[in-house]
Coordinates of C-alpha atoms in Angstrom, one line a residue:
X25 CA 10.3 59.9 -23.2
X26 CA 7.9 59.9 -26.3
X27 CA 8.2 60.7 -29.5
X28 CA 7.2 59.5 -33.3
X29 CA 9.3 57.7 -35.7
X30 CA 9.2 55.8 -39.1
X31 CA 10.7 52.7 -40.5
X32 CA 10.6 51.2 -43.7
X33 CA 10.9 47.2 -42.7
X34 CA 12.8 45.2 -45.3
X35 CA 13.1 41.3 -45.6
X36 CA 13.8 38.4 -48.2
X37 CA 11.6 35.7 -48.9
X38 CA 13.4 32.0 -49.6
X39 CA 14.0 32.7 -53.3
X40 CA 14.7 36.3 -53.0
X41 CA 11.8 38.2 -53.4
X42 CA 12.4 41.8 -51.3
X43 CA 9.4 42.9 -49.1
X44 CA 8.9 46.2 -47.5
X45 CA 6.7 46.7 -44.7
X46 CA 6.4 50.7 -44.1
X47 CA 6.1 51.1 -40.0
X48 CA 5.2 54.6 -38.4
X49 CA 5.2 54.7 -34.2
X50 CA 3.7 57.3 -31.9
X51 CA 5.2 56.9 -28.4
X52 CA 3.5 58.7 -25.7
X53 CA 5.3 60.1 -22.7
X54 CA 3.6 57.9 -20.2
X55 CA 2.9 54.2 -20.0
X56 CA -0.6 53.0 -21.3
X57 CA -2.4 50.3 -24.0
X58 CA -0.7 49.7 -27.1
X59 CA -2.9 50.2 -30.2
X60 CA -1.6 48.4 -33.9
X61 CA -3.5 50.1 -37.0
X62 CA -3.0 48.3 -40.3
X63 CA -4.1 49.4 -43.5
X64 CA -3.7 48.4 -47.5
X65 CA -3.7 45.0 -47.1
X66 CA -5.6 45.1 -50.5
X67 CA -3.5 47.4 -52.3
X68 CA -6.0 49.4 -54.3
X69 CA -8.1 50.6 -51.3
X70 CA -7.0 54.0 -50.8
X71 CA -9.4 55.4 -48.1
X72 CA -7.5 53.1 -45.3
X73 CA -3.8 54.1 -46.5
X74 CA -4.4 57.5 -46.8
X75 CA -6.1 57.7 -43.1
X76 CA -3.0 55.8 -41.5
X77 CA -0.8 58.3 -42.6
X78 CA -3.2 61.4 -41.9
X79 CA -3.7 59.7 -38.0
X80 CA -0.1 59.5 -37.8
X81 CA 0.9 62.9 -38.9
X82 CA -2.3 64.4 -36.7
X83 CA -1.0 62.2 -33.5
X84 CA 0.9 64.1 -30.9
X85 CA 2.9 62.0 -28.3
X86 CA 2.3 64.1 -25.9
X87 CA -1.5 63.2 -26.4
X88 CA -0.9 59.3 -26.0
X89 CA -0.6 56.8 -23.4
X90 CA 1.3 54.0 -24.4
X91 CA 1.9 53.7 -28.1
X92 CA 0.4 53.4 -31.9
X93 CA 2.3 51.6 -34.1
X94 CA 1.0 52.1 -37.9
X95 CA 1.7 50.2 -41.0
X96 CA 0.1 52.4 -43.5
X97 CA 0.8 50.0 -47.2
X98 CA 0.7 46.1 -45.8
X99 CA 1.2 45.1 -49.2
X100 CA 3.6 47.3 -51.1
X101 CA 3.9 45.8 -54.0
X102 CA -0.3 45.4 -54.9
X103 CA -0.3 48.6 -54.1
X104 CA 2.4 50.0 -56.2
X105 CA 1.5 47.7 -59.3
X106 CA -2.1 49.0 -58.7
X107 CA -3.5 45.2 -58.1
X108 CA -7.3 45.4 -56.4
X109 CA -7.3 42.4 -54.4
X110 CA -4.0 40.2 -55.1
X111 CA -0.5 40.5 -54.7
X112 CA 1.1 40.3 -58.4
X113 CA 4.4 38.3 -57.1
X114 CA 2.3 35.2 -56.5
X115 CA -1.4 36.3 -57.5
X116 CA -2.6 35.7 -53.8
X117 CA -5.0 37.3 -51.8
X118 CA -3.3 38.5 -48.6
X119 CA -6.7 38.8 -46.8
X120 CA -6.7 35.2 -47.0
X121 CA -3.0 34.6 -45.9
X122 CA -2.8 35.2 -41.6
X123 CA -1.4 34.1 -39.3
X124 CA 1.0 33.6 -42.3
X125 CA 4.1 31.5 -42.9
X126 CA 7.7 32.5 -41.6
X127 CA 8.8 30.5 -44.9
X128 CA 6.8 30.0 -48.0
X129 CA 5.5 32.3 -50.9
X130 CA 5.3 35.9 -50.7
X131 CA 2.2 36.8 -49.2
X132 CA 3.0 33.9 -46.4
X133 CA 6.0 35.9 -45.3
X134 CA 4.3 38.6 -45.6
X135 CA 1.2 37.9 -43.5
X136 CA 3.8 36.7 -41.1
X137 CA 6.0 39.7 -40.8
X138 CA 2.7 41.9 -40.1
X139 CA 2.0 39.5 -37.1
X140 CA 4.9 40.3 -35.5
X141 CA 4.2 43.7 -35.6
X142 CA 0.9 43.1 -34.0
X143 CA 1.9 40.7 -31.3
X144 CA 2.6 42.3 -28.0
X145 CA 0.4 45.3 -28.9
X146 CA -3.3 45.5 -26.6
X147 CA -6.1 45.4 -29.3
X148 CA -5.7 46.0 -33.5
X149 CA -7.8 48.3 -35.8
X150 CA -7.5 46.8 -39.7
X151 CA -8.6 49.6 -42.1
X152 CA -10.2 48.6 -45.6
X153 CA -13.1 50.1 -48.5
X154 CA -14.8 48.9 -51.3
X155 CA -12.5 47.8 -54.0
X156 CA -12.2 50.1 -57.1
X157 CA -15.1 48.4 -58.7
X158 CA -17.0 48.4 -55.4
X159 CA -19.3 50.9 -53.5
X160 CA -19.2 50.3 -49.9
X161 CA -21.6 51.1 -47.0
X162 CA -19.7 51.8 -44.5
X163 CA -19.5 48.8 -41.5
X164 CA -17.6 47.4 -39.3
X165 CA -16.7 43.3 -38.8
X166 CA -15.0 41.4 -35.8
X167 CA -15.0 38.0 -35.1
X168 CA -17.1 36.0 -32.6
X169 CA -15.0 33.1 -31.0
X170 CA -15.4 30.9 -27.6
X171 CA -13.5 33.9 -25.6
X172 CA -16.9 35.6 -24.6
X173 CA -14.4 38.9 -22.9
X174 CA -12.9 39.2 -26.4
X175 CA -15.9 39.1 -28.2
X176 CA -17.0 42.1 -25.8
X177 CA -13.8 44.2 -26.5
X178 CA -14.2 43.6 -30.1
X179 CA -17.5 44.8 -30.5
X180 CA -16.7 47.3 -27.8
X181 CA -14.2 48.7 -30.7
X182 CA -16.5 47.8 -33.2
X183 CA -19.2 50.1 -31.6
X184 CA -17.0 53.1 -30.9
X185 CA -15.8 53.0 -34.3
X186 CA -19.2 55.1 -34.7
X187 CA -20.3 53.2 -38.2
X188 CA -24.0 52.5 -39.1
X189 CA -23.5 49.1 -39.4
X190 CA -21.9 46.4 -37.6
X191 CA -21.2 42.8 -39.1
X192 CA -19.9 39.5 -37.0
X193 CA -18.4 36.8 -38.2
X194 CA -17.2 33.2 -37.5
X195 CA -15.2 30.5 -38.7
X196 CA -17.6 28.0 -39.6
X197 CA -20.0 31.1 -40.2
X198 CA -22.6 31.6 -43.5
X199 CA -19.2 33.8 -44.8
X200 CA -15.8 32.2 -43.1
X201 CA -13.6 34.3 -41.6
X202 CA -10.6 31.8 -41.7
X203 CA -6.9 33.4 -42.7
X204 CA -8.5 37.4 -42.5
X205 CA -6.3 39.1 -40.4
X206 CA -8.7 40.5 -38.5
X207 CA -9.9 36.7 -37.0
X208 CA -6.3 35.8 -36.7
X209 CA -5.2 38.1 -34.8
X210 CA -8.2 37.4 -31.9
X211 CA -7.9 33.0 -32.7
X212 CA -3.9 33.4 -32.7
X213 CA -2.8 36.7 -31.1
X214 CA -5.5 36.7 -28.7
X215 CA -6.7 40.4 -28.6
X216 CA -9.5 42.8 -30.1
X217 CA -9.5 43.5 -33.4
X218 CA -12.0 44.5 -36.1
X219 CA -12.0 45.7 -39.5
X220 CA -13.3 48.5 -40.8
X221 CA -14.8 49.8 -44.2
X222 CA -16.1 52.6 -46.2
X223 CA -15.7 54.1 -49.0
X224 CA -14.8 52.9 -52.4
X225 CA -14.3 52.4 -56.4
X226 CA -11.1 53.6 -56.0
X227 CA -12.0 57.0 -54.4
X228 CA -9.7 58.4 -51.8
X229 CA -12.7 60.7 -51.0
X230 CA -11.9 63.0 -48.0
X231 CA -14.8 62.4 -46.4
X232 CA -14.0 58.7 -46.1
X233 CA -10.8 59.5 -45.1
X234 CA -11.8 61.6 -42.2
X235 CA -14.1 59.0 -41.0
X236 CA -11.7 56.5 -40.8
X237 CA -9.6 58.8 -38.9
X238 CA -12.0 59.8 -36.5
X239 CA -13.3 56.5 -35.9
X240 CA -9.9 55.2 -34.5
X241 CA -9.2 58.2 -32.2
X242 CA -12.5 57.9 -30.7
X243 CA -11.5 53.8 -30.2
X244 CA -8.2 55.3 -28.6
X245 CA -9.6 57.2 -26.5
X246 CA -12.0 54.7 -25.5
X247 CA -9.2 51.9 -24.9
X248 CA -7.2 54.7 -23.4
X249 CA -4.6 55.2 -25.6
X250 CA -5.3 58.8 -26.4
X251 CA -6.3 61.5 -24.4
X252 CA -10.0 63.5 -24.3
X253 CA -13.5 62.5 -24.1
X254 CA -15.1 59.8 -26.2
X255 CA -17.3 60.9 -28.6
X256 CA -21.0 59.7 -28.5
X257 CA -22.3 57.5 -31.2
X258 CA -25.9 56.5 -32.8
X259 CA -27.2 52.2 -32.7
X260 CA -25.9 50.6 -35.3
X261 CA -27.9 47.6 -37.2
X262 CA -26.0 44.2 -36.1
X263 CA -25.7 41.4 -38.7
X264 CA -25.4 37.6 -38.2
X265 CA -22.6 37.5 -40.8
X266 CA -23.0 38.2 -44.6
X267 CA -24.4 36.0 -48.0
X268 CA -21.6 36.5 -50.7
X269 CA -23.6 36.8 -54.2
X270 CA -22.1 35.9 -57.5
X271 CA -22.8 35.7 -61.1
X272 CA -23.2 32.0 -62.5
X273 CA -22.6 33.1 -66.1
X274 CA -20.5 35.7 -68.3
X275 CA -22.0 38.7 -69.7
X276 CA -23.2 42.9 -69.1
X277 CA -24.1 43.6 -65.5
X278 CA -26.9 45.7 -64.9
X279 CA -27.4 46.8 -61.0
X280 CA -30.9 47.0 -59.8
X281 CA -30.3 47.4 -56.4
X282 CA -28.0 50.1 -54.2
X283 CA -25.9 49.8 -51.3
X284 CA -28.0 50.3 -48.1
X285 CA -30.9 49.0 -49.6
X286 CA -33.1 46.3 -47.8
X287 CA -33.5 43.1 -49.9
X288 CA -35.7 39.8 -50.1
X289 CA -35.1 36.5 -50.8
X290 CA -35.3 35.6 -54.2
X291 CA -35.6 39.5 -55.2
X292 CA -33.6 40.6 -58.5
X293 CA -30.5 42.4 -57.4
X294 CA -29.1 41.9 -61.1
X295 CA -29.4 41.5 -64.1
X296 CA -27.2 40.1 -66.5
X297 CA -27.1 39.7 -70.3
X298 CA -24.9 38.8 -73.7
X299 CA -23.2 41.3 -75.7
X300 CA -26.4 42.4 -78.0
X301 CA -28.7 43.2 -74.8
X302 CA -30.4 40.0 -74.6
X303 CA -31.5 38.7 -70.8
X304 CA -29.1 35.8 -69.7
X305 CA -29.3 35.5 -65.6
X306 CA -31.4 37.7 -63.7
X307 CA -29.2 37.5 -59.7
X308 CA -31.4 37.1 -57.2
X309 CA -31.0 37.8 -53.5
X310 CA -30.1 34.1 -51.7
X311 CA -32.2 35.8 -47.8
X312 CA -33.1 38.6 -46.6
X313 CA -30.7 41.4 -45.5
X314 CA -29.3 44.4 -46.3
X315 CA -27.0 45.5 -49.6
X316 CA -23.6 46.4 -47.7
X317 CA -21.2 46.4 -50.5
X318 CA -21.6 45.4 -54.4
X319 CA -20.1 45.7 -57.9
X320 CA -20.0 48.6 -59.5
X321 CA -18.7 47.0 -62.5
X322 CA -20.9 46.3 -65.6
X323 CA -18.4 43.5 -67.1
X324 CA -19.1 40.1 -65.6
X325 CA -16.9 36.7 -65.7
X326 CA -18.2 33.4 -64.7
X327 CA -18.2 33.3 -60.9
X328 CA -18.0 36.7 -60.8
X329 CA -18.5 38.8 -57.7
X330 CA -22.0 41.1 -57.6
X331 CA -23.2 41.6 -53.8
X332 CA -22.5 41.0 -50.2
X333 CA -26.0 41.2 -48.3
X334 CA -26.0 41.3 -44.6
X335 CA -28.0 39.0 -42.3
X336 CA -30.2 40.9 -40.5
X337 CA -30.3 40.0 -36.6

């Protein structure tokens, strides 16, 4: 018999630090795949959180074949303190912390209690969009292994998602994917996953919303897990991994490209300079590819993040 149910998931760490890990279920009323949808592991992307609760309240059980377990916040506590990328109890980045650590710091628990509420499920969606200084095109990323089946189901998700764009990644890739939750999940777990982006600067926009929404029924109904027709998509662009760009030096940030747009090696996708206007650093594009997500931000630090551009296949 099927039904839905919540369950906010509490545990200690070593030295007493509380975590809570809120878990939502659909059961349908017959026996099929098992689908795990994560969302906020960076607790100030909105788009993701706000969709995992919207698919769950919009999922009927009568509608599913085996079950979708949701964790709509991963990380509670970023998300509450309003931290972008890192969790304020030990200033990690939890995107960086799978498989995780059944003892350790915070974010090691933490990456590790998620796993267990992956493992045993069929195939993972991981739901993310640009930071609140970032604008995001909207993509989708899984990870290419020796497992050449699992690479197909990932990009089978991947594909269905419906985004424009489609990004793979490896561990010794241009951009590593080691400790994302996404990799760890196939490397460790050893099902499809992928993670999926759009939207951004801290804009819960509806539309983003919906398209996350949309995206994972139509993977559902792909893999099975919910009834009805899959819904056609267009060809996505493939990239061969990403090129992380950042500043060298401190300064103003002035954008001179936009997301989506097609860039050259060596062309100025920045400019930077001091605090009376004066040139400093102009940023330049390390290859050719395509803008998928930058800064929106015109404060800069040393080392400081400006553009992901996507290698073109």
């Amino acid at each position: 018999m099927g039904g839905k149910k919540t369950e906010l998931l509490q545990f200690q760490t070593e030295d007493g630090r509380k975590i809570e890990l809120p878990v939502a279920l659909v059961i349908g009323d017959v026996e099929g795949p098992d689908a795990v949808v994560t969302a906020g592991i960076h607790g100030g992307e909105y788009c993701g959180v706000l969709a995992a609760i919207k698919l769950f309240r919009e999922l009927s059980p009568a509608d599913i074949k085996g079950s979708v377990k949701i964790i709509t916040v991963c990380d509670t506590a970023a998300f509450e303190s309003r931290n972008v990328s890192f969790t304020p109890l030990d200033k990690n980045n939890l995107k960086r912390s799978f498989p995780g650590k059944a003892k350790g710091s915070y974010n090691g628990v933490l990456a590790a209690k998620i796993f267990d509420e992956i493992k045993g499920a069929d195939y993972h969606m991981d739901l993310h969009c640009g930071e609140v200084l970032e604008r995001s095109a909207p993509f989708a990323i899984y990870h290419r292994g020796r497992k050449g089946e699992l690479n197909d189901r990932s990009h089978e998700m991947a594909y269905y998602y419906g985004l424009p764009n489609i990004m793979i990644t490896e561990t010794e890739g241009r951009w590593s994917d080691k400790g994302t939750c996404y990799a760890s999940v196939y490397e460790n777990i050893g099902i499809p996953s992928a993670l999926f982006q759009t939207g951004g600067l801290g804009i819960a926009s509806a539309d983003s919303v919906n398209t996350h929404t949309e995206g994972i029924k139509n993977v559902l109904r792909r893999f099975g897990t919910l009834r009805g027709n899959v819904q056609p998509v267009g060809r996505p662009q493939i990239f061969e991994n990403m090129e992380m760009v950042y500043a060298k030096s401190r300064g103003i940030h002035y954008r001179r490209v936009s997301v989506g747009d097609m860039v050259r090696r060596g062309q100025m996708i920045g400019l930077l300079t001091d605090y009376f206007g004066t040139p400093t650093e102009k940023v330049l594009a390390p290859i050719d590819g395509k803008v998928l997500f930058m800064s929106e931000s015109a404060a800069m630090t040393e080392k400081d993040f400006v553009a992901a551009v996507g290698v073109c296949r």
